Amino acid sequence: MQTYTAPLRDMRFVLHELHGATADNAEFPPELLDSILEEAAKFCTEVLLPLNASGDEEGCHFENGVVRTPAGFKDAYKAFSEAGWGALNADPQYGGQGLPESVAKLVEEMICACNLSFGLYPGLSHGAYLALKSHGAEALKDFYLPKLVSGEWAGTMCLTEPHCGTDLGMLRTKAVPQEDGSYKLTGSKIFISAGEHDFTDNIVHLVLARLPDAPPGIKGISLFLVPKFLPDAEGKPGARNGVSCAAIEHKMGIKASATCQMNFDDATGWLVGTPHKGMQAMFVMMNSERLSVGTQGLGLGEAAYQGAVAYARERVQGRSLAGAKAQDKPADPIIVHPDVRRMLLTMRAYNEGCRAMGVWVAQALDAAERGDEAAADFVALMTPIVKALFTDLGFESTNLGVQCYGGHGYIRDHGMEQFVRDARIAMIYEGTNGIQALDLIGRKLPANFGRSLRRFFHPVAEFIEAHQADARIGKLVQGFARAFGALQLATSFVAEKGMTDPEEAGAAATDYLRLFGLVAMGFMWVRMALIAAEKAPQGGPDAEFYTAKLNTARFYVERILPQAGALLFTIKAGKAPLMDMAEAAF
Amino acid sequence: MKLLVAVKRVVDYNVKVRVKSDKTGVETAGVKMSMNPFDEIAVEEAVRLKEKGVASEIVAVSIGVSQAQETIRTALAMGADRGVLVETDVAVEPLAVAKVLKALAEKEGAQIVVLGKQAIDDDMNATGQMLAALLGWPQGTFASKVEIADGTATVTREIDGGLETVALALPAVITADLRLNEPRYASLPNIMKARKKSIDMLKPEDLGVDVTPRLTTLSVSEPPVRKAGIKVPDVATLIEKLRNEAKVI
């Protein structure tokens, strides 16, 4: 059975102590944010968690174009919307609460830890909300946004088509202008999460399509809003629109999330934003969505960690290598073993590191929204890193979770293997992790002549300078500085080689993203260590928390971060080992 | 009609309670604290009475440390209108709490005081009963159903072996049992609104109540660890052991 306790203490640490979330937002005092996190934790663990394994077992049902979600999901969605969780970070103008993105990401982490499949439904609505809000005409916004925010209606994002996923420039769905200003859309979309379900009376699809006069490729794509039911004069769902679900996919994980094949057949829609500028509208929501997908990796990683710790404490097997520890038992709990601890600490260091990084970037997202240009640069730089790193590490953690259980993790009873299956998709959707790496190296690094990069490098260098001789954490900072040095060398190598040969950049991309991600996470860890080193000796009830934080920081810097050196070597090997192999030889 | 609902800040029901090393009590430092679950049921019932139009205002009261404001906020987020914290660092006992609540009930002119039947920290199950006695009001304890009409509270009580229904002339004291209702989840807008609701801060002295403890705790210890059982070779040995060792037959 899956169990989960929201890591509220660590969330408060990250929010208030590490990042001072309320420093620039006095509207939301820490006590308020804490009570929100606490109530969210209660809702997630009491309502969403009990449906996670059953939803996975049952999956979604498809009959005659209608999707039925697993038992309990519809009621849970109703309770979720009534409690207002879908409106957390939405604009108050449309019925939202306008809470900081950092809090939203922490709540998302809890939702994903308890039930990723469920979380996708409101997640998609929020994506549709963002795209519509930033580019839609006022009339469309005033009508649809309040319904998406309240959860009365749900939303989707319809991008992928059977022949085009990553390369959306190839998409074929057509939109023909009508005399009344609307459009008729025809085409097929696949892999549409929440494309059809029984949660709401209406579903609002945001669809990428091509106008008749569209230029070819990625510059000829427009965004449209296509409701499942056309609103009648009173704004209630009226006549059925020409959009239908042809089938749902049978897949490895997130089985309670309906992944739909959608057909548009002269479906009535409205243009969102400017003709042929649909991709720009999409990218607005993508920054936030990619952070959310990263958060999915974190949520599952945390769930796996907690499951693994519980088992490692209770499973007795063999004796400690240093001599029996639990004399009253026939064997010692497996948590005594160095290798089990290696797995547990790896998961823990990743989770806490991701949490710290996620809130860091989410705060910058809020600042960017308020017009802070430096923050916008930082978000742009970190988005592909958060998406790819968090989902890679989340998957690794779920895998380690199974490993801690041995055979009992591989069978279904403990729910550990579900985490692995659910986590796997996050490395793929919303831009595969390979694409994220290309985005980082091809787009984000050279942007504004490396200005974004400097926004990251400078504060890191300053921190190292200020704390490398610190009596308490100096050794950690020096270890971190070595990894930072590797990142600097790799960056100049990539900049130099990649400039003349794009394949060199492509060959380095994934390893470079990992290196960058580990260093960014390392920055979080040394900063956390600094706070913990100050507070641990003060004693009191939190001393245990800070001491554990310091231990985990040390584990990260001494046993994970040295990977930076190996990654630098790998990057410097260049493209030859990849490209010299004849294609026919594969 | 004004309702007073009492809420206590206790160690969260999910926490595995540990005895302090000096055996003076249980460890509460750094431990997650929440509203006593029976009090949550009491708050829920009060909010339902307001939703039915029976109650006009709900005042959530807590007696304890300053952090108990958070417990009151939880009640406010569930639907209570305002709060009162009677602040004291003393570990208050039921009689002191009952005296404070009496003073507040009179001050506020409350018609009904709703409480949890007991708190999960000390399991005293005494405050409601003492309060009714001090006020001279009728009491409906262990309520599993409450109906209010024409100045009468009809309370179904959970008693040994069944249910008992009593009719109480208002004003009255009602204590909530587990099956009275299922407390709601506070909605996000209500959590936000709760921050703007007022909490009056009082001291026991302001109400003329002396909360000095009357009980002395001698020692607190963990329950004895259950010993592992043994296997007996045959029925005869079993009977022999039951008769001579366990002395139960």
Short mmCIF file of C-alpha atoms in Angstrom, two decimals, chain A residues 287-467:
data_model
loop_
_atom_site.label_atom_id
_atom_site.label_comp_id
_atom_site.label_asym_id
_atom_site.label_seq_id
_atom_site.Cartn_x
_atom_site.Cartn_y
_atom_site.Cartn_z
CA ASN A 287 7.43 27.68 -19.47
CA SER A 288 4.97 27.17 -16.66
CA GLU A 289 3.88 23.74 -17.91
CA ARG A 290 7.46 22.52 -18.19
CA LEU A 291 8.09 23.53 -14.62
CA SER A 292 4.95 21.61 -13.72
CA VAL A 293 6.13 18.51 -15.55
CA GLY A 294 9.43 18.79 -13.69
CA THR A 295 7.41 18.92 -10.50
CA GLN A 296 5.78 15.63 -11.46
CA GLY A 297 9.20 13.99 -11.36
CA LEU A 298 9.82 15.49 -7.94
CA GLY A 299 6.44 14.40 -6.56
CA LEU A 300 6.93 10.80 -7.62
CA GLY A 301 10.52 10.83 -6.41
CA GLU A 302 9.34 11.93 -2.98
CA ALA A 303 6.60 9.29 -2.87
CA ALA A 304 9.16 6.63 -3.82
CA TYR A 305 11.61 7.88 -1.19
CA GLN A 306 9.05 7.72 1.58
CA GLY A 307 7.98 4.24 0.57
CA ALA A 308 11.60 3.08 0.45
CA VAL A 309 12.49 4.53 3.86
CA ALA A 310 9.49 2.88 5.49
CA TYR A 311 10.48 -0.48 4.03
CA ALA A 312 14.18 -0.13 4.80
CA ARG A 313 13.31 0.44 8.45
CA GLU A 314 10.97 -2.48 8.80
CA ARG A 315 12.43 -5.14 6.52
CA VAL A 316 14.82 -7.27 8.56
CA GLN A 317 17.27 -9.32 6.55
CA GLY A 318 20.83 -10.34 7.29
CA ARG A 319 23.09 -8.55 9.67
CA SER A 320 24.90 -5.24 9.62
CA LEU A 321 28.40 -5.55 8.15
CA ALA A 322 29.66 -3.97 11.39
CA GLY A 323 28.02 -6.62 13.58
CA ALA A 324 24.41 -7.17 14.60
CA LYS A 325 22.53 -3.98 15.47
CA ALA A 326 19.06 -5.22 16.39
CA GLN A 327 19.95 -7.96 18.91
CA ASP A 328 16.29 -8.57 19.78
CA LYS A 329 15.41 -9.38 16.18
CA PRO A 330 16.34 -12.33 13.98
CA ALA A 331 18.06 -9.92 11.58
CA ASP A 332 18.80 -6.21 11.18
CA PRO A 333 16.60 -3.79 9.26
CA ILE A 334 18.16 -3.25 5.84
CA ILE A 335 18.63 0.48 6.55
CA VAL A 336 21.88 -0.50 8.32
CA HIS A 337 23.55 -1.28 4.99
CA PRO A 338 25.73 1.29 3.23
CA ASP A 339 24.29 0.41 -0.15
CA VAL A 340 20.69 0.86 1.01
CA ARG A 341 21.67 4.19 2.50
CA ARG A 342 23.29 5.14 -0.79
CA MET A 343 19.95 4.63 -2.49
CA LEU A 344 17.91 6.41 0.16
CA LEU A 345 20.25 9.39 0.33
CA THR A 346 20.44 9.68 -3.43
CA MET A 347 16.66 9.93 -3.58
CA ARG A 348 16.53 12.34 -0.69
CA ALA A 349 19.27 14.60 -2.04
CA TYR A 350 17.54 14.74 -5.42
CA ASN A 351 14.13 15.44 -3.93
CA GLU A 352 15.18 18.16 -1.55
CA GLY A 353 17.47 19.64 -4.20
CA CYS A 354 14.68 19.68 -6.79
CA ARG A 355 12.26 21.23 -4.29
CA ALA A 356 14.70 24.04 -3.55
CA MET A 357 15.40 24.61 -7.24
CA GLY A 358 11.74 24.44 -8.23
CA VAL A 359 10.70 27.14 -5.78
CA TRP A 360 13.69 29.25 -6.87
CA VAL A 361 12.59 29.18 -10.49
CA ALA A 362 8.89 29.52 -9.65
CA GLN A 363 9.63 32.71 -7.74
CA ALA A 364 11.49 34.06 -10.73
CA LEU A 365 8.48 33.16 -12.87
CA ASP A 366 6.34 35.40 -10.67
CA ALA A 367 8.90 38.18 -10.84
CA ALA A 368 9.06 37.83 -14.62
CA GLU A 369 5.29 38.14 -14.71
CA ARG A 370 5.66 41.45 -12.88
CA GLY A 371 8.05 42.64 -15.58
CA ASP A 372 11.45 41.79 -14.08
CA GLU A 373 13.65 41.20 -17.11
CA ALA A 374 16.52 39.51 -15.29
CA ALA A 375 14.03 37.07 -13.77
CA ALA A 376 12.59 36.36 -17.21
CA ASP A 377 16.08 35.55 -18.51
CA PHE A 378 16.67 33.24 -15.60
CA VAL A 379 13.37 31.41 -16.09
CA ALA A 380 14.09 30.96 -19.79
CA LEU A 381 17.48 29.47 -18.98
CA MET A 382 16.28 27.19 -16.20
CA THR A 383 13.04 25.91 -17.76
CA PRO A 384 14.59 23.15 -19.92
CA ILE A 385 16.89 22.22 -17.03
CA VAL A 386 14.08 21.88 -14.52
CA LYS A 387 11.94 19.90 -16.93
CA ALA A 388 14.62 17.42 -17.98
CA LEU A 389 16.65 17.16 -14.79
CA PHE A 390 13.67 16.75 -12.43
CA THR A 391 12.02 14.12 -14.60
CA ASP A 392 15.27 12.19 -15.15
CA LEU A 393 16.05 12.23 -11.44
CA GLY A 394 12.43 11.52 -10.51
CA PHE A 395 12.54 8.42 -12.69
CA GLU A 396 15.86 7.40 -11.18
CA SER A 397 14.39 7.81 -7.70
CA THR A 398 11.33 5.71 -8.45
CA ASN A 399 13.68 3.05 -9.82
CA LEU A 400 15.78 3.15 -6.65
CA GLY A 401 12.54 2.92 -4.69
CA VAL A 402 11.79 -0.41 -6.35
CA GLN A 403 15.37 -1.55 -5.80
CA CYS A 404 15.13 -0.94 -2.06
CA TYR A 405 12.13 -3.28 -1.96
CA GLY A 406 13.80 -6.01 -4.02
CA GLY A 407 11.23 -8.46 -5.38
CA HIS A 408 8.55 -6.82 -3.26
CA GLY A 409 9.01 -3.65 -5.26
CA TYR A 410 8.63 -5.45 -8.57
CA ILE A 411 5.27 -6.99 -7.67
CA ARG A 412 2.31 -4.68 -7.55
CA ASP A 413 1.24 -4.98 -3.91
CA HIS A 414 3.36 -2.16 -2.53
CA GLY A 415 2.68 0.29 -5.32
CA MET A 416 6.37 0.98 -5.90
CA GLU A 417 6.41 -0.18 -9.52
CA GLN A 418 3.52 2.14 -10.33
CA PHE A 419 5.72 5.11 -9.52
CA VAL A 420 8.26 3.93 -12.10
CA ARG A 421 5.62 3.50 -14.79
CA ASP A 422 3.97 6.83 -13.97
CA ALA A 423 7.28 8.71 -13.83
CA ARG A 424 8.42 7.46 -17.23
CA ILE A 425 6.13 9.69 -19.28
CA ALA A 426 7.37 12.91 -17.71
CA MET A 427 10.71 12.47 -19.52
CA ILE A 428 8.81 12.35 -22.79
CA TYR A 429 5.88 14.72 -22.91
CA GLU A 430 5.92 18.51 -23.03
CA GLY A 431 9.08 18.24 -25.15
CA THR A 432 11.28 15.16 -24.68
CA ASN A 433 14.29 15.59 -22.46
CA GLY A 434 16.50 15.43 -25.54
CA ILE A 435 14.61 18.40 -26.95
CA GLN A 436 15.02 20.23 -23.64
CA ALA A 437 18.77 19.74 -23.91
CA LEU A 438 18.78 21.16 -27.44
CA ASP A 439 16.66 24.08 -26.25
CA LEU A 440 19.23 24.80 -23.54
CA ILE A 441 22.28 24.53 -25.70
CA GLY A 442 20.93 25.90 -28.97
CA ARG A 443 18.56 28.60 -27.82
CA LYS A 444 19.04 29.53 -24.19
CA LEU A 445 22.84 29.64 -23.96
CA PRO A 446 23.42 31.95 -26.92
CA ALA A 447 20.37 34.13 -26.15
CA ASN A 448 21.35 37.79 -25.73
CA PHE A 449 25.04 36.89 -26.06
CA GLY A 450 24.99 34.75 -22.98
CA ARG A 451 23.26 37.26 -20.74
CA SER A 452 21.03 34.60 -19.15
CA LEU A 453 24.06 32.52 -18.43
CA ARG A 454 25.79 35.37 -16.65
CA ARG A 455 22.69 35.86 -14.52
CA PHE A 456 23.32 32.37 -13.20
CA PHE A 457 27.13 32.35 -13.13
CA HIS A 458 27.70 35.61 -11.28
CA PRO A 459 25.76 34.91 -8.08
CA VAL A 460 27.30 31.44 -7.95
CA ALA A 461 30.81 32.81 -8.25
CA GLU A 462 30.06 35.39 -5.58
CA PHE A 463 28.74 32.74 -3.21
CA ILE A 464 31.85 30.61 -3.67
CA GLU A 465 34.09 33.61 -3.10
CA ALA A 466 32.25 34.53 0.08
CA HIS A 467 32.00 31.10 1.67
#
